[in-house]
Coordinates of C-alpha atoms and ligand atoms in Angstrom, one line a residue:
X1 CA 84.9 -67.9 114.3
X2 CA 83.2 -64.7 114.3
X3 CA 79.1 -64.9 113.3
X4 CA 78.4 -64.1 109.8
X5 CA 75.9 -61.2 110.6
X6 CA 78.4 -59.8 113.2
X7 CA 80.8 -57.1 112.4
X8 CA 83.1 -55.6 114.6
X9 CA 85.1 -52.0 114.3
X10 CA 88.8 -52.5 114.3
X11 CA 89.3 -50.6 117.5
X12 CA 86.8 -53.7 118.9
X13 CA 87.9 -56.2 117.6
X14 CA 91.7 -55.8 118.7
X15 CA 90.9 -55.1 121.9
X16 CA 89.2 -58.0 122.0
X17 CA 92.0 -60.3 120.3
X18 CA 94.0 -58.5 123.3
X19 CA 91.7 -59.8 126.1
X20 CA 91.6 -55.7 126.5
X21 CA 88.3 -54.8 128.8
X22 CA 85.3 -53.7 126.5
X23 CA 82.2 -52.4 127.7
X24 CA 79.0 -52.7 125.1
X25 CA 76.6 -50.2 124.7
X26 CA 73.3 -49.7 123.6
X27 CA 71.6 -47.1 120.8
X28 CA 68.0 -47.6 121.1
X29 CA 68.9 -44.8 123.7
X30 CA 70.6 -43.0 121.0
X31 CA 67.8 -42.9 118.5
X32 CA 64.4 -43.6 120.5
X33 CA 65.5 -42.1 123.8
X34 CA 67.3 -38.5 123.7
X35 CA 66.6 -35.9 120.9
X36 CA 68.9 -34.9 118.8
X37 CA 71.9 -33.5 119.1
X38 CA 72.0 -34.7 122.6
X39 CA 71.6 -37.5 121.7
X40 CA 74.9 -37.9 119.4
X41 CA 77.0 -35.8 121.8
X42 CA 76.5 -37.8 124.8
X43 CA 76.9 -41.3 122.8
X44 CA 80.3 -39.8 122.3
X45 CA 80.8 -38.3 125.9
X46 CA 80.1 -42.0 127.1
X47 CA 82.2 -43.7 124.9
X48 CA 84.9 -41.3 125.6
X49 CA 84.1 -41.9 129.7
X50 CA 84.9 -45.7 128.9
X51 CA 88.0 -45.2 127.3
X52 CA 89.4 -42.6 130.1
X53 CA 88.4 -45.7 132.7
X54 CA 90.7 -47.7 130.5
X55 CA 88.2 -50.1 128.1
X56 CA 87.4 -49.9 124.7
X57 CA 83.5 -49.0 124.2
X58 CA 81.8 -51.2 121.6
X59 CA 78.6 -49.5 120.5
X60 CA 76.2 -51.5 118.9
X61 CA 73.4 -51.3 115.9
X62 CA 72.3 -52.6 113.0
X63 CA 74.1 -51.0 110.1
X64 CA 72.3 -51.9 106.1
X65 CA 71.6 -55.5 107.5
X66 CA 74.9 -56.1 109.7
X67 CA 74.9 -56.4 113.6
X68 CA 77.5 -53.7 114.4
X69 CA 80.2 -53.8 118.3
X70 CA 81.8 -50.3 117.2
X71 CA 80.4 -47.9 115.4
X72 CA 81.9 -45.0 113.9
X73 CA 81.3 -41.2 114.4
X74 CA 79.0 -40.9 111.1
X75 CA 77.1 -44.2 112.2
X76 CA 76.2 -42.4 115.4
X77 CA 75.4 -39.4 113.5
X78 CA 73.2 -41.8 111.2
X79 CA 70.9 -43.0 114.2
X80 CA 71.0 -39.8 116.6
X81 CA 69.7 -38.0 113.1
X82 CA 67.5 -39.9 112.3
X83 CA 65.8 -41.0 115.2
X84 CA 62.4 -42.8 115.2
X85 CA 63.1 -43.3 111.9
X86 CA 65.0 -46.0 112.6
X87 CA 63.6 -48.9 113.8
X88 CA 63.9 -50.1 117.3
X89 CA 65.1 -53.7 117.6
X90 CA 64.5 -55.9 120.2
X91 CA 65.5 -60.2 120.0
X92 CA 62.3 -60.5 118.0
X93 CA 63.0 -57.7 115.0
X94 CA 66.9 -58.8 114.3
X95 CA 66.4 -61.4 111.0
X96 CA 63.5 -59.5 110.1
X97 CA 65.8 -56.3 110.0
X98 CA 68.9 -58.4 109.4
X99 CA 67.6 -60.4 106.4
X100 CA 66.1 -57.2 104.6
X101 CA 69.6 -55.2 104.8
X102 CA 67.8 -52.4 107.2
X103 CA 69.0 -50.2 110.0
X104 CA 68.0 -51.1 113.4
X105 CA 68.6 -49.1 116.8
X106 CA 69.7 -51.9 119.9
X107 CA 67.3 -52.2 122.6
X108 CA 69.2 -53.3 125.9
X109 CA 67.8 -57.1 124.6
X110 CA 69.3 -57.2 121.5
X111 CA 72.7 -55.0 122.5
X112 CA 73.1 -58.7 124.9
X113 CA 72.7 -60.8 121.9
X114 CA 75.6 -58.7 120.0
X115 CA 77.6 -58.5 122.9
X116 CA 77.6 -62.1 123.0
X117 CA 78.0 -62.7 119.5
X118 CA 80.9 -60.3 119.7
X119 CA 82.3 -62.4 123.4
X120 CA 82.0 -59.1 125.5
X121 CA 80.3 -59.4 129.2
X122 CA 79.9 -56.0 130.3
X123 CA 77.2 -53.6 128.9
X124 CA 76.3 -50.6 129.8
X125 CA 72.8 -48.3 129.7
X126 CA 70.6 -46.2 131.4
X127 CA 67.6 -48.1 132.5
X128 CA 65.9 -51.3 131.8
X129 CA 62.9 -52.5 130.3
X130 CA 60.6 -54.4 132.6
X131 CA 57.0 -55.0 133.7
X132 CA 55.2 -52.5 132.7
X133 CA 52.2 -50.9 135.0
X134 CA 49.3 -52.6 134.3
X135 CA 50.8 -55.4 132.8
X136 CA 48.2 -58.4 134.6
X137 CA 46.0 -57.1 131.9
X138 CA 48.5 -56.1 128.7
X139 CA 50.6 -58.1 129.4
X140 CA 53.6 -55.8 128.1
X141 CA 56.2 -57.5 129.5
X142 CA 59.8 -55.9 128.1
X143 CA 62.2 -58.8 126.4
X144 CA 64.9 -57.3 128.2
X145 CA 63.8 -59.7 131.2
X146 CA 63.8 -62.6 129.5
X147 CA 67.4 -61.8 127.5
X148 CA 68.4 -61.4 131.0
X149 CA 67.7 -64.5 131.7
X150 CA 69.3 -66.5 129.1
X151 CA 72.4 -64.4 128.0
X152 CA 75.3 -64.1 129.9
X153 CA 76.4 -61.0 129.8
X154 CA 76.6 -58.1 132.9
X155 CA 74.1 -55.0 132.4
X156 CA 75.0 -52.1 134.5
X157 CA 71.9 -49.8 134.6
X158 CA 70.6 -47.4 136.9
X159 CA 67.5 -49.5 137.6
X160 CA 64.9 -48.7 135.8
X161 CA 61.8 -45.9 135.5
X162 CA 58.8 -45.6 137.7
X163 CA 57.2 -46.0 134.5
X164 CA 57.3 -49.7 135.2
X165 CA 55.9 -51.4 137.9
X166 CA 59.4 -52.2 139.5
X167 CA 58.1 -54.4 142.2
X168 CA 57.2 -56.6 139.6
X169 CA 60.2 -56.2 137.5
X170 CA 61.8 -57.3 140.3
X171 CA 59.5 -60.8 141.2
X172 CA 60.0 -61.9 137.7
X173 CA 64.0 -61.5 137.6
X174 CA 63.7 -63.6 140.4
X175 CA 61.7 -66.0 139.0
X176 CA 64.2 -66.1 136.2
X177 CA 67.1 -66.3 138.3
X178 CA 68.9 -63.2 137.7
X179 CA 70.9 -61.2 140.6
X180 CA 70.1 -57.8 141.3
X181 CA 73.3 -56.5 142.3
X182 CA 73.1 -52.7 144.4
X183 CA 76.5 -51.1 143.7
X184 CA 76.9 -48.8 147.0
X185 CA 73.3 -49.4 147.6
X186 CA 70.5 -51.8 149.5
X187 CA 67.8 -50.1 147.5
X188 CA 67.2 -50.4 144.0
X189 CA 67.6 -47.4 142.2
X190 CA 64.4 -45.7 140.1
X191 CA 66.4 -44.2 137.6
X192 CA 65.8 -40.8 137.9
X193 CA 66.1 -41.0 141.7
X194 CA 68.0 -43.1 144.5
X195 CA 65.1 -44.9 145.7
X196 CA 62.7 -47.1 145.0
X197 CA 61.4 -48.5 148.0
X198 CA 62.3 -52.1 146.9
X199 CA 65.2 -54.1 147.7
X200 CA 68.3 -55.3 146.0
X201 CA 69.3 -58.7 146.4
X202 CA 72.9 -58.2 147.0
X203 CA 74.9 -54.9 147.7
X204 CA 78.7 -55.1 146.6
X205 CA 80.5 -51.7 147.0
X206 CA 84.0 -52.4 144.5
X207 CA 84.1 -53.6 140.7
X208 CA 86.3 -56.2 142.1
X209 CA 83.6 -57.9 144.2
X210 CA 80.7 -57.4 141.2
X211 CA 83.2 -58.6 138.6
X212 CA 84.1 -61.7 140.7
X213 CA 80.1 -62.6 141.2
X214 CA 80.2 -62.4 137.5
X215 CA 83.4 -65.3 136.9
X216 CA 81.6 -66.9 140.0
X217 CA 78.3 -67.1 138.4
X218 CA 79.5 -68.0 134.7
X219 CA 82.1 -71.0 136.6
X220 CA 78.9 -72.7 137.8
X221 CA 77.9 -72.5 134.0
X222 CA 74.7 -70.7 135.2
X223 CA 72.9 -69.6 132.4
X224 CA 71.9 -65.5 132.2
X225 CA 73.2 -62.3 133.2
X226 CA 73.4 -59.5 136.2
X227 CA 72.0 -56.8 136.8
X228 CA 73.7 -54.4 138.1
X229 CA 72.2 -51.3 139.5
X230 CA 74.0 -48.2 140.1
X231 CA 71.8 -45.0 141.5
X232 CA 72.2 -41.3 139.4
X233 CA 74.7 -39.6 141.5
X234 CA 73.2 -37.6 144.3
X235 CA 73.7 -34.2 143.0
X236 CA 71.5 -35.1 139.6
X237 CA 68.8 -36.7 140.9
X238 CA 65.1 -35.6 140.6
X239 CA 62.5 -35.1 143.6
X240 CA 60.5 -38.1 143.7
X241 CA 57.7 -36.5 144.5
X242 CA 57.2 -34.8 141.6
X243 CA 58.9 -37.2 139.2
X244 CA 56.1 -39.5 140.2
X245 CA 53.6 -36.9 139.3
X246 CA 55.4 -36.7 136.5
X247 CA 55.1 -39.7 135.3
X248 CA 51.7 -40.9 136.4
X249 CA 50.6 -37.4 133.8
X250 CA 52.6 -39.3 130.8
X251 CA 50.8 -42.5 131.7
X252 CA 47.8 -40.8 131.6
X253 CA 48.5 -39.2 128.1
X254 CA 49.9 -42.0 126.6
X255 CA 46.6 -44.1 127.4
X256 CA 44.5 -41.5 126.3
X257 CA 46.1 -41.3 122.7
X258 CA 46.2 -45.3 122.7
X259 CA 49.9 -45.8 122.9
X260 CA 50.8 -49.7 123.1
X261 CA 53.9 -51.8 122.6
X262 CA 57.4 -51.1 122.0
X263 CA 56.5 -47.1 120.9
X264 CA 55.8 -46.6 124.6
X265 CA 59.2 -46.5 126.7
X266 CA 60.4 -43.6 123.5
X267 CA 56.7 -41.8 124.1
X268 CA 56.8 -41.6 128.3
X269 CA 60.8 -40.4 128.1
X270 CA 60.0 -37.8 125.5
X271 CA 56.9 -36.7 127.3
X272 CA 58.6 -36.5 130.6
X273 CA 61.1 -34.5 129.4
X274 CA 58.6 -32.1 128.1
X275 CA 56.8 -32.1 131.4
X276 CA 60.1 -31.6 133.6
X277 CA 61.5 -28.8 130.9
X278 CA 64.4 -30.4 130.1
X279 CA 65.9 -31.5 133.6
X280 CA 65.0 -35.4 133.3
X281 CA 67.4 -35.4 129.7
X282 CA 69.8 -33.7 132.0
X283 CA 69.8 -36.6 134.3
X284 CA 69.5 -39.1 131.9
X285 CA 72.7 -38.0 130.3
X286 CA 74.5 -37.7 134.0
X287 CA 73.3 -41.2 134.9
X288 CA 74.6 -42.9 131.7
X289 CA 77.7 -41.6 132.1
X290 CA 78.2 -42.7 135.5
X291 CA 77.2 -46.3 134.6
X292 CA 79.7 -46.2 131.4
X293 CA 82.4 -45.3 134.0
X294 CA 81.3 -48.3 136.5
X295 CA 80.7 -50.5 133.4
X296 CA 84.2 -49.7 132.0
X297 CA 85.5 -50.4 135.9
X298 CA 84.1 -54.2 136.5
X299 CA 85.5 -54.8 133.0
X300 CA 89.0 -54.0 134.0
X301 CA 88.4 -55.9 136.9
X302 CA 86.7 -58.8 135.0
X303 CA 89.6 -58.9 132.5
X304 CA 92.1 -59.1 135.8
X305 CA 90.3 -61.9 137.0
X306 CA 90.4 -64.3 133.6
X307 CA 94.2 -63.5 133.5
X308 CA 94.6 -64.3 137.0
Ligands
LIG401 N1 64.7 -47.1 129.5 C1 65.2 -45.8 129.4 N2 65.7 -45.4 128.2 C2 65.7 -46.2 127.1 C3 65.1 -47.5 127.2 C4 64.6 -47.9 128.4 O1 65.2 -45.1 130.4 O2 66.1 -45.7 126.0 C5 65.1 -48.4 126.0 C6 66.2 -49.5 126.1 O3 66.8 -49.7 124.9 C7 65.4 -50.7 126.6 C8 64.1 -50.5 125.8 O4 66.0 -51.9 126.2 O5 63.9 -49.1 125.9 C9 63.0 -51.3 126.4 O6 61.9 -51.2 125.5 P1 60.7 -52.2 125.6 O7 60.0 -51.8 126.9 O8 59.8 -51.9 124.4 O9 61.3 -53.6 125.6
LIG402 MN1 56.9 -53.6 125.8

């Protein structure tokens, strides 16, 4: 029995009745992370990328009050149009936006809870939320952790920004149990570049290997997801010198104009790609793409694997 709130797009929902591989994805990256139009022609690119890998892409919202695994073309054109406008949703915003009919824009949080609602267990983004610099004193702590935590379902991302303090992003998904999983890599990936400095806890180098951690890990009936963390491609990543400049000169911005809570992951990308002319959208949109293929990958693999 599907959820009452949930609605899935025929092209979902099939391929779901046909134990098909689906790959979720997210739109708070659609509305509150790329301007427009890029925005709406790379949420189509990367659902067309999952579909040449051979899954069916189930992009979620909130649509007039209904969660939302499959969108169609004008939805997309709804939220990469109207941008901020629509509200970003995180775990705590959906009956809120939910029980008033409203549009809402999935953070990587609330894109779990719809996945799950929906039974899919592969989603794919850019980058996280996490611990934010500074956070032993704001305490701005994303809910993407904690969703991590509790809801089984794989998140392929391409670690996440320097804009977080990703040392500590990384101490508190241990704390809450969750694998970091390097694909190709020992190092967790900072988003716009390869490197981070920090660690992964495992590297597995074939969707086969990450998707049977996955059954593994859901067998044991441990409770949570994976993340899994899968650098830009080599050719599009940024010089980490500068990106860091970069960023700590949006950090300093955004503090001086008093920017707090969830408007400031949409204020630092927007910023940044002001302050790089254009070249950190540019890598954005190559990095997503790349994850939608590996996300569309472990959920062939995944599907194998329950069949087998
Ligand atoms: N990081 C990005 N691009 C994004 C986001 C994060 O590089 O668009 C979005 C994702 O939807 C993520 C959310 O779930 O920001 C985290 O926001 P917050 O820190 O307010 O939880
Ligand atoms: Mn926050």
């Amino acid at each position: 029995m599907l959820n009452p709130h949930l609605s899935l797009s025929s092209e979902v929902r099939t391929a779901l009745q046909e134990n098909r591989p689906v790959v979720a994805l997210e739109s708070t990256i659609i509305a509150h992370g790329m301007p427009y139009p890029k925005n709406v022609e790379t949420a189509l690119l990367v659902e067309k990328t999952v579909r040449d890998a051979g899954a069916t892409p189930a992009t979620c919202a909130i649509i007039g009050g209904k969660l939302m695994a499959g969108l169609s073309i004008a939805e997309i054109e709804i939220l990469g149009k109207e941008g901020s406008n629509i509200p970003k949703a995180s775990r705590r915003d959906l009956a809120y936006l939910l029980s008033q009919g409203k549009h809402g824009a999935t953070t990587v949080a609330s894109t779990m809870i719809v996945a799950h609602l929906a039974g899919i267990r592969i989603f794919a983004t850019g980058g996280i939320g996490g611990v934010h610099r500074g956070a032993t004193i704001t305490m701005d702590i994303s809910a993407d952790l904690q969703e991590l935590a509790q809801t089984p379902v794989a998140v392929v991302s391409a670690g996440a920004k320097s804009i977080l303090d990703l040392g500590l992003t990384l101490e508190y998904l241990e704390t809450m149990g969750v694998p970091v999983v390097g694909y190709r890599c020992e190092e967790f990936p900072a988003f716009y570049t390869r490197r981070s400095g920090f660690g992964v806890d495992f590297r597995l180098d074939s969707a086969s290997e990450i998707a049977n951690l996955l059954k593994t890990k859901w067998e044991l009936g441990l409770r949570g997801g994976v993340l899994i963390a899968n650098p830009v491609p080599e050719e599009y990543q940024l010089d980490a010198n500068w990106m860091e400049k970069t960023i700590a000169e949006a950090l300093a911005e955004a503090d001086q104009q008093g920017i707090r809570g969830k408007a400031i992951t949409p204020f630092l990308l927007a910023k940044i790609e002001k302050l790089t002319g254009g070249r950190s959208l540019q890598t954005n949109i190559e990095l997503v793409l790349n994850n939608a293929r590996l996300g569309a990958e472990i959920a062939v693999a995944f599907c194998l694997k329950q069949q087998a």
